[in-house]
XYZ file of C-alpha atoms in Angstrom:
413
model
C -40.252 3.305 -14.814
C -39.594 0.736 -17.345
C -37.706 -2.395 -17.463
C -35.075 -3.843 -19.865
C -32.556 -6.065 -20.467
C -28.880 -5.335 -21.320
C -26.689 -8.033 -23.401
C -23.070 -6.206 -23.424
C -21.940 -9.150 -24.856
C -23.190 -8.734 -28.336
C -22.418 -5.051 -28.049
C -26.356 -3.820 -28.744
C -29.013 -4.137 -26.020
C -32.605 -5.993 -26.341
C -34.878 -3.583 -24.744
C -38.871 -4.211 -23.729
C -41.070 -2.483 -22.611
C -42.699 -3.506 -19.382
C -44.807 -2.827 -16.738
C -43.394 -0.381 -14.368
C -43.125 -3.006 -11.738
C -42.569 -6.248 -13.098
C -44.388 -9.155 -11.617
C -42.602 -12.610 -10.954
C -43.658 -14.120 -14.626
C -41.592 -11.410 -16.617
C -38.828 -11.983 -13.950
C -38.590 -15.158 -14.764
C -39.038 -14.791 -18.471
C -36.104 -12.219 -18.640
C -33.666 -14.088 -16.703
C -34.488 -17.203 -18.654
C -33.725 -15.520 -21.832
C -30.694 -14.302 -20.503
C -29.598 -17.744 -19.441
C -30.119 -19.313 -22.369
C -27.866 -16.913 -24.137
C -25.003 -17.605 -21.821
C -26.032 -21.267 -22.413
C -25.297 -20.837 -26.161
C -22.280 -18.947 -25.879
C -20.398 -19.770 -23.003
C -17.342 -21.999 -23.436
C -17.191 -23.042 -19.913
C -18.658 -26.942 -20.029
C -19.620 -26.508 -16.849
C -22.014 -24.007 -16.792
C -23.188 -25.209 -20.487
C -24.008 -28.841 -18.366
C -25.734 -26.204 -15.520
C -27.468 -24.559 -17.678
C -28.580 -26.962 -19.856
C -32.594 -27.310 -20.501
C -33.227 -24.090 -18.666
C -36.844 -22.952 -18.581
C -39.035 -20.228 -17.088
C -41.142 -23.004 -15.364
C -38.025 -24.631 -13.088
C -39.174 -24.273 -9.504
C -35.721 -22.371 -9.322
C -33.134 -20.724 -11.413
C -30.208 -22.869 -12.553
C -26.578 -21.618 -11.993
C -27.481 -20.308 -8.836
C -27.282 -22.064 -4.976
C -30.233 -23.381 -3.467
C -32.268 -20.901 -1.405
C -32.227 -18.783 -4.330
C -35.581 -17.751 -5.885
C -36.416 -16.351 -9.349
C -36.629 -12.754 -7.763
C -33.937 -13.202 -5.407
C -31.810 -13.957 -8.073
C -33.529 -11.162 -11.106
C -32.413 -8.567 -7.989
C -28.487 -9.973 -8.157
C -28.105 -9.461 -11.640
C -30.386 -6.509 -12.402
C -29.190 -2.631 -12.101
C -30.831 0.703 -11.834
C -29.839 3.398 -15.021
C -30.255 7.055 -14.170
C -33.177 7.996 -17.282
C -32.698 11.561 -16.297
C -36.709 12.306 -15.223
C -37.587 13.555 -11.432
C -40.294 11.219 -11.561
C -39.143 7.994 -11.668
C -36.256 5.808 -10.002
C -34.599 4.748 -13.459
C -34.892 2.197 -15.610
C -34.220 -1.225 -14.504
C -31.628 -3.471 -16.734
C -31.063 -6.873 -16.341
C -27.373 -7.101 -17.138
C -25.652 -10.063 -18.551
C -22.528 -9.040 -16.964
C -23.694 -9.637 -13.675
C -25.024 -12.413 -14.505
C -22.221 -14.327 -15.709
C -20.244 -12.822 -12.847
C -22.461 -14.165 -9.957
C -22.877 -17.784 -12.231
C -19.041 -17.769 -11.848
C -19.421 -17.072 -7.977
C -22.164 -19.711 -7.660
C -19.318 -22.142 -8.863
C -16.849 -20.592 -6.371
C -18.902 -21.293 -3.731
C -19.687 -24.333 -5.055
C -15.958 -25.373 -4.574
C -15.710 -24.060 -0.946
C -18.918 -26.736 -0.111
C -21.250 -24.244 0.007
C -24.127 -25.099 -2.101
C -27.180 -23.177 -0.069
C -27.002 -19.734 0.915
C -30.090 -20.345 3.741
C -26.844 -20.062 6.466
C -26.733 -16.435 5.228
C -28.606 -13.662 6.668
C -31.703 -13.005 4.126
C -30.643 -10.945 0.533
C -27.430 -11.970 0.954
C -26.197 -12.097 -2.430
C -24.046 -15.212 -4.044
C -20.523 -12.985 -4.131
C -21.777 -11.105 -0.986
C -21.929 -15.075 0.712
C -18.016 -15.645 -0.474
C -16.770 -12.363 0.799
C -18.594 -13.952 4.424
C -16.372 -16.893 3.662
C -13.249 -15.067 3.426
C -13.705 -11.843 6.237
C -13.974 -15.173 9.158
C -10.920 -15.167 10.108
C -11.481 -18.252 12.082
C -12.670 -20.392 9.857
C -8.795 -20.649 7.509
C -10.739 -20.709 4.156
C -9.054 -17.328 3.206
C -5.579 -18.476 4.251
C -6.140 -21.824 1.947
C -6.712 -19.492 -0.864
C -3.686 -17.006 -0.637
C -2.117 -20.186 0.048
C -3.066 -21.905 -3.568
C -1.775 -18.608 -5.127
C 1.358 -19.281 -3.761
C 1.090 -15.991 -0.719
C 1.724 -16.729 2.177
C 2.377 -13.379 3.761
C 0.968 -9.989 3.282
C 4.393 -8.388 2.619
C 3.366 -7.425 -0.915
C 0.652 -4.922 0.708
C 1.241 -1.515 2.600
C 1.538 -2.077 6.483
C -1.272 -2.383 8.342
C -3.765 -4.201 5.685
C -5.803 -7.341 6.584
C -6.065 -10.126 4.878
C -9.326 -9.566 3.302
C -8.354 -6.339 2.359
C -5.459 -7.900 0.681
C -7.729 -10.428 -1.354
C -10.121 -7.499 -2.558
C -6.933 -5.629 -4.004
C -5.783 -8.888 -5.764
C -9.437 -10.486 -6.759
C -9.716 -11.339 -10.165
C -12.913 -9.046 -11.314
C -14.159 -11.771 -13.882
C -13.792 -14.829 -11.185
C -15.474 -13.529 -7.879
C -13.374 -15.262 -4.872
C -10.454 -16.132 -7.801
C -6.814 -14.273 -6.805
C -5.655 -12.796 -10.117
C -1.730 -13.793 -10.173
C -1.084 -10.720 -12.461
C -2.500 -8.276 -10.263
C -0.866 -9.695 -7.303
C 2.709 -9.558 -9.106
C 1.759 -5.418 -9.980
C 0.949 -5.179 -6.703
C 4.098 -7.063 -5.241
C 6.168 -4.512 -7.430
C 4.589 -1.420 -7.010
C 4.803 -2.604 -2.989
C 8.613 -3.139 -3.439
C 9.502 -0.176 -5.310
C 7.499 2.172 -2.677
C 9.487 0.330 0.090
C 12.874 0.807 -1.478
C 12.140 4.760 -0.628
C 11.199 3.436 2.652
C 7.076 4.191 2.122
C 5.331 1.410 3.838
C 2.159 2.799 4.368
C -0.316 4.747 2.202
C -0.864 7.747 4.836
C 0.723 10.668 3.482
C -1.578 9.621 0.288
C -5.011 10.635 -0.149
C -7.260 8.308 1.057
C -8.708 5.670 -0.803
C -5.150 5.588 -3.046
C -4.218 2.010 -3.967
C 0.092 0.828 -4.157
C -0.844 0.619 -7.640
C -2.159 4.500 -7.772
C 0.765 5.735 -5.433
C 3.257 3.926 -7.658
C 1.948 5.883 -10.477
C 1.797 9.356 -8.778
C 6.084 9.082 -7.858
C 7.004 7.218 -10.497
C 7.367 10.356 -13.144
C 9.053 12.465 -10.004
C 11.449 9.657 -9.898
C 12.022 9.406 -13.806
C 12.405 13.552 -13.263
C 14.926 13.296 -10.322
C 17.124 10.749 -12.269
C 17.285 13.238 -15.499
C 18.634 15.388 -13.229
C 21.213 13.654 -12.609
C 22.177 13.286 -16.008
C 20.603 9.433 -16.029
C 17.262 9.139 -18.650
C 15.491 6.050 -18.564
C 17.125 4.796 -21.504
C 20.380 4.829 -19.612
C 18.969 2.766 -16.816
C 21.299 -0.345 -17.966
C 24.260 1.499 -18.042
C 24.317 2.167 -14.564
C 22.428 -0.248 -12.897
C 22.842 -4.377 -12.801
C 19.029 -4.795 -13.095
C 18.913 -3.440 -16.960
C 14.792 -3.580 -16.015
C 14.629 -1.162 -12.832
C 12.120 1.499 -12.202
C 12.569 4.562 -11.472
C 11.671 4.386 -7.887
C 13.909 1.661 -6.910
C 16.727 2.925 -9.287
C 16.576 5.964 -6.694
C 16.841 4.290 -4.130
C 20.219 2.712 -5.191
C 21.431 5.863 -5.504
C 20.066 7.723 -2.591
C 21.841 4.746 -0.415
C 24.929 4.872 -2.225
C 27.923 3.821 -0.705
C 26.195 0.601 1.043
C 24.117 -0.265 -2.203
C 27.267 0.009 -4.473
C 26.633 -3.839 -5.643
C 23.507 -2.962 -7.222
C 25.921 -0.208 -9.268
C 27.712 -1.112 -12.770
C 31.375 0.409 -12.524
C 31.335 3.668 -13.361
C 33.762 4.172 -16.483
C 35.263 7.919 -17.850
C 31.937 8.580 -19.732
C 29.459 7.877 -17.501
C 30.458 10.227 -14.662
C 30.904 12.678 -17.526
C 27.345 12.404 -17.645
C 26.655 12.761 -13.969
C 26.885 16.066 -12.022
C 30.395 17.845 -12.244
C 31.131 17.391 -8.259
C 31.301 13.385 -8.880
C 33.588 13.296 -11.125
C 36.099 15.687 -9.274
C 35.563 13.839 -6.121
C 38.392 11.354 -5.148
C 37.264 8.195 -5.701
C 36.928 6.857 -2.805
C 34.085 9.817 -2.313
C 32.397 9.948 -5.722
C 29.516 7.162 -4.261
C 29.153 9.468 -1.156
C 28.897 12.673 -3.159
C 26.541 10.768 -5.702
C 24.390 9.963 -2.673
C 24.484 13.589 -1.803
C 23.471 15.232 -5.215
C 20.523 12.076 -5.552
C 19.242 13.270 -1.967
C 19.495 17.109 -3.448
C 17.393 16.010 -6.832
C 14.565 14.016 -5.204
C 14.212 17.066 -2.575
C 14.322 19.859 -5.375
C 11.609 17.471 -7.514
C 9.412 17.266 -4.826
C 9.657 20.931 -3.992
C 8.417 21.459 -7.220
C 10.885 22.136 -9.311
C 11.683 20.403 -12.463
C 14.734 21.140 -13.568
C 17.753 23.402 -12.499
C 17.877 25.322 -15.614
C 15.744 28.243 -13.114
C 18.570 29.065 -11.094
C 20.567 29.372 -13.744
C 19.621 33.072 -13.938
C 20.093 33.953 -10.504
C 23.161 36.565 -9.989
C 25.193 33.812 -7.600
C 25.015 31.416 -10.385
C 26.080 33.612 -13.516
C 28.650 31.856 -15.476
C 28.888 28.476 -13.114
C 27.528 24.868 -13.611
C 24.637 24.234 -11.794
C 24.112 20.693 -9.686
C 21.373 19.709 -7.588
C 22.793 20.503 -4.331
C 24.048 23.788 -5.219
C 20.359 24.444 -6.608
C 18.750 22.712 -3.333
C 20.992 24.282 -1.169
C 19.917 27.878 -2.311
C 16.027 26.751 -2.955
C 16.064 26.441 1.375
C 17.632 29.509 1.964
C 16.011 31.283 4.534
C 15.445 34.398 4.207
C 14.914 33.150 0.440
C 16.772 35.255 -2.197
C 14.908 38.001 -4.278
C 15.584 36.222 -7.163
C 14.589 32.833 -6.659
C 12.497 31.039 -9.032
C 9.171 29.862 -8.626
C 8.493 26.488 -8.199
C 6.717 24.841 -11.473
C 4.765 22.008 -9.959
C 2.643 21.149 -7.427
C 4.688 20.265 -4.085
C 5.099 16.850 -2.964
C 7.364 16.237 0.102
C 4.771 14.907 1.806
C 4.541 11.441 -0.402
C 8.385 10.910 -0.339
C 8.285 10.898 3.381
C 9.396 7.706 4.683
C 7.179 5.953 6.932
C 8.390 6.086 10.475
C 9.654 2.520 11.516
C 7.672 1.088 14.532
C 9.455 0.118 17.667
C 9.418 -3.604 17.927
C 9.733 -5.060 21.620
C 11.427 -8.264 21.612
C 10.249 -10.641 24.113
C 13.339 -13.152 23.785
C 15.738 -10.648 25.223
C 15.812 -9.403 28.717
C 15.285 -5.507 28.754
C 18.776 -3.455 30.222
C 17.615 -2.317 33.942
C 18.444 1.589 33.823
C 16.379 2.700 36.855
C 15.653 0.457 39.759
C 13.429 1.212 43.004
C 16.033 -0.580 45.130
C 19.321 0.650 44.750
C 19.869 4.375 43.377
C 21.964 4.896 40.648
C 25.740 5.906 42.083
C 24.981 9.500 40.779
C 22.573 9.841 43.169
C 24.324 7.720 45.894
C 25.983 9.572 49.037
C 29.810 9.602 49.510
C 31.530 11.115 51.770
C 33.777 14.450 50.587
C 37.718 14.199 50.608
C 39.339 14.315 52.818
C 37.608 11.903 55.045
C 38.230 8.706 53.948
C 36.633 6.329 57.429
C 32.783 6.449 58.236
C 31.605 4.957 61.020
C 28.232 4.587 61.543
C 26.751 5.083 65.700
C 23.588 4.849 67.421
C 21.788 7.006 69.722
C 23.850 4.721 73.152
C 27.398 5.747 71.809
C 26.242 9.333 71.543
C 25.301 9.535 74.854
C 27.982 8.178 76.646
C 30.209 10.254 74.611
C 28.605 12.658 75.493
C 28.510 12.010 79.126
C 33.020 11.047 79.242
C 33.571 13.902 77.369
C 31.447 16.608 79.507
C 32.098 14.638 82.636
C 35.644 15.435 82.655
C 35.484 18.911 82.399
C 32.554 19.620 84.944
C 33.954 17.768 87.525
């Protein structure tokens, strides 16, 4: 096994050759080197006043918390690299990547009064110790940070996801413990645009799939679905207010169409001309219902599989008639399926434009309605007495008797 050290900054890496195991001097000696670099080339004044004078001889490495030895820290910033022989584990490279990145966490942690990392449990590493900070959910130091950033809810994620989770989708990954403001806003969009179809959670996805990922998997069904209708991408301004829509929420417009008619730009002679022929013969009134109608036909027949409706086309019901969506949907879930239908062309995906179900929220401000109740039967289930007797009286065992006794008395003698 040898041991090396990598400097990605300068694009070439200084290798030497070492002992297979090296001992605590050439530790030391590496990560000095590799300090003083930064040292030199860093524009941060900070860490040119931390690292400032650095030697192999310090009792401890500079840049990093106290508690932190000279192998402790060599074991942070150095990675294994596969050198393809059974015999040996790799070759070991110190790499100035990590290093910068856990010198940046050092002053992250640092800022959140943490300057000793003995309160951690042993080999607890200086980004490891801020990701301890942030999953205590008790202690409010996460919340203060989404709270800097300007978040103060976790609407911008898929349902369900902590708030930890949240920060390791949105971390900046040159700043460990920094929320990157740009990745928050893709995230906040991609989140919005899913929701617009109403996908709140990630579980029809492949697991492991990011908003980011899933936004990117619909996104060219939705562009697909809209050039079916007869609206490309370049068109988006024509018919929507927001000239900058995407795809997936410029479906959505149109899948809700009448109620999301304000998000709509009035629809002139030659822009229906461009739409499906049903809209445009549709009384007016009707034309954002039967829009609706051949948007919900486009996204189903995409996510089927099929691309276009140029297939049916050559089917015998269709010879010499203008296709649409729905007429093309319609047939595509005929069961039993024609001889003649097409194949689909893509991969089917029904399953990712399923809307999440919505939860059932109990509200605990409003009395429930009583629809049962133990004490008094509902009056289907009540006794009444049948026409035509319209008098009950109720008698007790006494009254029987002496009925019983006047009425057979006076025949018995």
């Amino acid at each position: 096994m040898a041991t090396s050290i990598s400097s990605p900054t300068n694009g070439a890496a200084a290798v030497a050759e070492l002992t297979p195991t090296p001992t605590l001097q050439q530790m030391r000696t590496q990560l000095t080197a590799a300090l003083q670099r930064i040292a030199s080339t860093t524009t941060d004044k900070d860490l040119q006043k931390t690292l400032k004078d650095v030697k192999a001889t310090d009792p401890s490495p500079k840049g990093f918390p106290a508690g932190v030895g000279w192998a402790n820290a060599y074991q942070m910033v150095a990675r294994r690299i596969e050198d393809n022989s059974p015999a040996t584990p790799g070759n070991l490279v110190l790499s100035e990547d990590l290093l910068n990145l856990n010198l940046q966490a050092t002053k992250k942690l640092n800022a959140l009064g943490v300057t000793d990392l003995s309160r951690f449990p042993r080999g607890t590493s200086v980004s490891g110790a801020i990701d301890a900070l942030y999953r205590d959910s008790t202690n409010g130091v996460l919340v203060s940070e989404f709270a800097k950033s300007g978040i103060y809810d976790l609407t911008a994620f898929p349902a369900g996801t902590s708030a930890f989770a949240a920060f390791k989708m949105i971390e900046d990954p040159q700043k460990p413990g920094e929320i990157s403001t740009d990745v928050y806003r893709n995230y906040k969009a991609a989140t919005g645009a899913l929701k617009a179809l109403g996908i709140t959670t990630l579980v029809n996805f492949p697991r492991g799939t990011t908003v980011i990922e899933a936004q990117n998997t619909l996104q060219p069904k939705a562009e697909t679905m809209l050039d079916m209708l007869g609206i490309p991408k370049a068109k988006y301004g024509d018919y929507f207010t927001d000239s900058k829509i995407d795809p997936l929420s410029a479906l959505s417009v149109l899948v809700q169409l009448p109620n999301s008619i304000t998000k709509l730009n009035p629809l002139d002679r030659s822009k229906i001309a461009a739409l499906p022929a049903s809209v445009a013969a549709a009384p007016e009134l009707e034309r954002g219902r039967e829009l609706a109608r051949q948007a919900n036909a486009a996204k189903n027949l995409v996510a089927l599989g099929y691309d276009s409706v140029a297939p049916f086309a050559s089917m015998a019901r269709f010879a010499g008639k203008t296709l649409n969506p729905l007429d093309a949907f319609t047939t595509a879930k005929l069961k039993p399926a024609p001889l003649d239908l097409p194949r689909p062309t893509a991969t089917n995906t029904e399953r990712l434009f399923q809307p999440t179900p919505a939860e059932l929220k109990r509200s605990f401000g409003q009395p429930n309605p009583v629809t049962k109740s133990v004490f008094t039967p509902p009056s289907s289930q009540r006794v009444t007495p049948n026409p035509p007797a319209t008098n009950v009286t109720v008698v007790n065992a006494a009254w029987v008797i002496a009925f019983n006794q006047k009425f057979w008395g006076a025949r018995g003698g």
